[in-house]
Amino acid sequence: MATTAQRTTVWHDVVGQDVAVERLRRAALAPVHAYLFVGPTGSTKKEAARAFTALLMTGADDPTQRDAELILRGEHPDVKEVVRAGAAISAEQAREIVHTASLAPSEGDRKVMILDEFHLLRPEGAALLLKTIEEPPPSTTFVIIADFVPHDLITISSRCARIEFRSIGHDEIAERLVDEGVDTASAT
């Protein structure tokens, strides 16, 4: 991950996802209540979630701005990143997500909830979350990250703007490694 001094855009850590990034840049101009980022593990979905959140929260593609720096590090008080506890996202975690979504933002006028590994949500958790994701408080935006959409999550998926992520090509990975200082022979 780049340091703030190396970043010229909030999208710096999103590799090989030009189509998704362009869709997200446009989406930030007129945001909706929920987004679903779908693609394989390692496709920089989480990095894109943070970058998109930074753009939503600050209104600018400036990684040196205080709020953007905090968001990109996963430390902003109005951005809650939820990761599963255990093998799956449980009903108990789903209840906590519903509760947190209902709270007002602490610093700004918007709160973003990034839900990681959503494909591991248990069916009972999906039932608890459906209404909240479908109609969150006006100050809350959901960014949901999943490797795929299992049958139990089709209804939730249909309530979100879906952004597809693809596998990152070998050449794109090698190019990024070279840009970060790895010698060409080792990168390829």
CSV table of C-alpha atoms in Angstrom, one decimal:
chain,number,residue,atom,x,y,z
A,1,MET,CA,0.0,0.0,0.0
A,2,ALA,CA,1.3,3.4,-0.9
A,3,THR,CA,2.1,6.1,1.7
A,4,THR,CA,0.1,9.3,1.5
A,5,ALA,CA,3.1,11.1,0.0
A,6,GLN,CA,3.1,8.6,-3.0
A,7,ARG,CA,-0.6,8.8,-3.7
A,8,THR,CA,-1.9,11.2,-6.2
A,9,THR,CA,-5.4,9.8,-6.3
A,10,VAL,CA,-7.6,8.0,-3.8
A,11,TRP,CA,-7.8,5.1,-6.4
A,12,HIS,CA,-4.0,4.4,-6.2
A,13,ASP,CA,-4.4,1.0,-4.5
A,14,VAL,CA,-7.1,-0.2,-6.9
A,15,VAL,CA,-5.3,-2.2,-9.6
A,16,GLY,CA,-6.6,-3.2,-13.0
A,17,GLN,CA,-10.1,-2.1,-12.4
A,18,ASP,CA,-10.5,0.9,-14.8
A,19,VAL,CA,-14.1,0.1,-15.7
A,20,ALA,CA,-15.2,-0.3,-12.1
A,21,VAL,CA,-13.3,2.9,-11.1
A,22,GLU,CA,-15.0,4.9,-13.8
A,23,ARG,CA,-18.4,3.7,-12.8
A,24,LEU,CA,-17.7,4.6,-9.2
A,25,ARG,CA,-16.5,8.0,-10.1
A,26,ARG,CA,-19.8,8.7,-11.9
A,27,ALA,CA,-21.8,7.1,-9.1
A,28,ALA,CA,-20.2,9.4,-6.5
A,29,LEU,CA,-21.8,12.4,-8.3
A,30,ALA,CA,-25.3,11.1,-7.5
A,31,PRO,CA,-24.9,8.4,-4.9
A,32,VAL,CA,-27.5,5.8,-4.0
A,33,HIS,CA,-28.1,4.0,-0.7
A,34,ALA,CA,-26.2,0.8,-1.4
A,35,TYR,CA,-23.5,-0.6,-3.6
A,36,LEU,CA,-22.4,-4.2,-4.1
A,37,PHE,CA,-18.8,-4.8,-5.2
A,38,VAL,CA,-18.6,-8.3,-6.7
A,39,GLY,CA,-15.5,-10.1,-8.0
A,40,PRO,CA,-12.7,-12.6,-7.1
A,41,THR,CA,-10.6,-12.5,-4.1
A,42,GLY,CA,-7.6,-10.2,-4.7
A,43,SER,CA,-9.3,-7.9,-7.2
A,44,THR,CA,-8.8,-4.9,-4.9
A,45,LYS,CA,-12.5,-4.6,-4.0
A,46,LYS,CA,-11.7,-3.5,-0.4
A,47,GLU,CA,-9.3,-0.9,-1.7
A,48,ALA,CA,-11.9,0.3,-4.1
A,49,ALA,CA,-14.5,0.5,-1.3
A,50,ARG,CA,-12.2,2.7,0.7
A,51,ALA,CA,-11.4,4.9,-2.3
A,52,PHE,CA,-15.1,5.2,-3.3
A,53,THR,CA,-16.0,6.1,0.4
A,54,ALA,CA,-13.2,8.7,0.4
A,55,LEU,CA,-14.7,10.3,-2.7
A,56,LEU,CA,-18.2,10.1,-1.3
A,57,MET,CA,-17.2,11.6,2.1
A,58,THR,CA,-15.0,14.4,0.8
A,59,GLY,CA,-16.3,15.1,-2.7
A,60,ALA,CA,-12.8,15.2,-4.1
A,61,ASP,CA,-10.2,12.9,-5.3
A,62,ASP,CA,-7.5,14.2,-2.9
A,63,PRO,CA,-5.8,11.5,-0.9
A,64,THR,CA,-4.0,14.1,1.2
A,65,GLN,CA,-7.2,15.5,2.7
A,66,ARG,CA,-7.6,14.5,6.3
A,67,ASP,CA,-10.8,12.6,6.0
A,68,ALA,CA,-9.6,10.8,2.9
A,69,GLU,CA,-6.3,9.8,4.7
A,70,LEU,CA,-8.3,8.4,7.6
A,71,ILE,CA,-10.7,6.5,5.3
A,72,LEU,CA,-7.9,5.0,3.2
A,73,ARG,CA,-6.3,3.7,6.4
A,74,GLY,CA,-9.6,2.3,7.6
A,75,GLU,CA,-9.7,4.7,10.6
A,76,HIS,CA,-12.4,7.3,9.9
A,77,PRO,CA,-15.0,7.5,12.7
A,78,ASP,CA,-17.9,7.8,10.2
A,79,VAL,CA,-16.8,4.7,8.2
A,80,LYS,CA,-17.6,1.4,9.8
A,81,GLU,CA,-15.8,-1.6,8.3
A,82,VAL,CA,-17.5,-4.8,9.2
A,83,VAL,CA,-15.6,-8.1,8.9
A,84,ARG,CA,-17.0,-11.4,9.9
A,85,ALA,CA,-16.3,-12.9,13.3
A,86,GLY,CA,-15.9,-16.6,12.8
A,87,ALA,CA,-16.7,-18.7,9.8
A,88,ALA,CA,-19.6,-16.4,8.6
A,89,ILE,CA,-21.4,-13.2,9.3
A,90,SER,CA,-23.8,-14.2,12.1
A,91,ALA,CA,-27.3,-13.0,13.0
A,92,GLU,CA,-25.7,-11.3,16.0
A,93,GLN,CA,-23.3,-9.4,13.7
A,94,ALA,CA,-26.3,-8.5,11.5
A,95,ARG,CA,-28.1,-7.0,14.4
A,96,GLU,CA,-25.1,-4.9,15.3
A,97,ILE,CA,-24.9,-3.7,11.6
A,98,VAL,CA,-28.6,-2.7,11.8
A,99,HIS,CA,-28.0,-0.8,15.1
A,100,THR,CA,-24.9,1.0,13.8
A,101,ALA,CA,-26.6,2.0,10.6
A,102,SER,CA,-29.3,3.7,12.7
A,103,LEU,CA,-26.8,5.9,14.5
A,104,ALA,CA,-26.0,9.4,13.3
A,105,PRO,CA,-22.6,10.2,11.9
A,106,SER,CA,-20.2,11.5,14.5
A,107,GLU,CA,-18.3,14.1,12.4
A,108,GLY,CA,-20.0,14.8,9.1
A,109,ASP,CA,-23.4,14.4,7.5
A,110,ARG,CA,-22.8,10.9,6.0
A,111,LYS,CA,-21.8,7.5,7.4
A,112,VAL,CA,-20.6,4.6,5.2
A,113,MET,CA,-20.8,1.0,6.3
A,114,ILE,CA,-18.4,-1.3,4.4
A,115,LEU,CA,-19.5,-4.9,4.8
A,116,ASP,CA,-16.7,-7.3,3.8
A,117,GLU,CA,-17.1,-10.9,2.7
A,118,PHE,CA,-20.8,-10.5,2.4
A,119,HIS,CA,-21.0,-13.8,0.5
A,120,LEU,CA,-20.5,-15.4,3.9
A,121,LEU,CA,-23.6,-13.9,5.5
A,122,ARG,CA,-25.8,-16.5,7.1
A,123,PRO,CA,-29.5,-16.6,5.8
A,124,GLU,CA,-30.8,-15.5,9.2
A,125,GLY,CA,-28.5,-12.5,9.0
A,126,ALA,CA,-29.7,-11.7,5.5
A,127,ALA,CA,-33.3,-11.6,6.7
A,128,LEU,CA,-32.3,-9.2,9.5
A,129,LEU,CA,-30.4,-6.9,7.1
A,130,LEU,CA,-32.7,-6.7,4.2
A,131,LYS,CA,-34.9,-3.8,5.4
A,132,THR,CA,-31.9,-1.8,6.6
A,133,ILE,CA,-30.0,-2.2,3.3
A,134,GLU,CA,-33.1,-1.6,1.3
A,135,GLU,CA,-34.1,1.6,3.2
A,136,PRO,CA,-31.2,2.8,5.3
A,137,PRO,CA,-31.4,6.1,7.2
A,138,PRO,CA,-30.7,9.0,4.8
A,139,SER,CA,-27.2,9.6,6.3
A,140,THR,CA,-26.1,5.9,5.8
A,141,THR,CA,-24.6,4.4,2.7
A,142,PHE,CA,-23.7,0.7,2.4
A,143,VAL,CA,-20.8,-0.6,0.4
A,144,ILE,CA,-21.0,-4.4,0.3
A,145,ILE,CA,-18.1,-6.5,-0.8
A,146,ALA,CA,-18.6,-10.1,-2.0
A,147,ASP,CA,-16.6,-12.6,-4.0
A,148,PHE,CA,-19.9,-13.9,-5.5
A,149,VAL,CA,-23.7,-13.6,-4.8
A,150,PRO,CA,-25.1,-16.8,-3.3
A,151,HIS,CA,-28.7,-17.7,-3.8
A,152,ASP,CA,-29.6,-16.5,-0.2
A,153,LEU,CA,-28.4,-13.0,-1.0
A,154,ILE,CA,-30.1,-12.4,-4.4
A,155,THR,CA,-32.8,-10.2,-2.8
A,156,ILE,CA,-30.3,-8.0,-1.0
A,157,SER,CA,-28.2,-7.9,-4.2
A,158,SER,CA,-31.2,-6.6,-6.2
A,159,ARG,CA,-31.4,-3.6,-3.8
A,160,CYS,CA,-27.8,-2.5,-4.6
A,161,ALA,CA,-26.0,-0.8,-7.5
A,162,ARG,CA,-23.7,-3.7,-8.6
A,163,ILE,CA,-20.1,-3.0,-9.5
A,164,GLU,CA,-18.2,-5.9,-11.1
A,165,PHE,CA,-14.5,-6.5,-10.5
A,166,ARG,CA,-12.4,-8.8,-12.6
A,167,SER,CA,-9.3,-10.8,-11.9
A,168,ILE,CA,-6.2,-8.7,-12.2
A,169,GLY,CA,-4.0,-9.7,-15.2
A,170,HIS,CA,-0.4,-10.8,-14.8
A,171,ASP,CA,0.9,-7.9,-16.8
A,172,GLU,CA,-1.0,-5.4,-14.6
A,173,ILE,CA,0.4,-6.9,-11.5
A,174,ALA,CA,4.0,-6.9,-13.0
A,175,GLU,CA,3.6,-3.2,-14.0
A,176,ARG,CA,2.4,-2.2,-10.5
A,177,LEU,CA,5.3,-4.1,-8.9
A,178,VAL,CA,7.8,-2.3,-11.2
A,179,ASP,CA,6.1,1.1,-10.4
A,180,GLU,CA,6.6,0.2,-6.7
A,181,GLY,CA,10.3,-0.4,-7.1
A,182,VAL,CA,10.6,-4.1,-7.8
A,183,ASP,CA,13.1,-4.9,-10.6
A,184,THR,CA,11.5,-6.0,-13.9
A,185,ALA,CA,13.0,-9.5,-13.8
A,186,SER,CA,11.5,-10.2,-10.4
A,187,ALA,CA,8.2,-8.6,-11.2
A,188,THR,CA,7.6,-10.7,-14.3
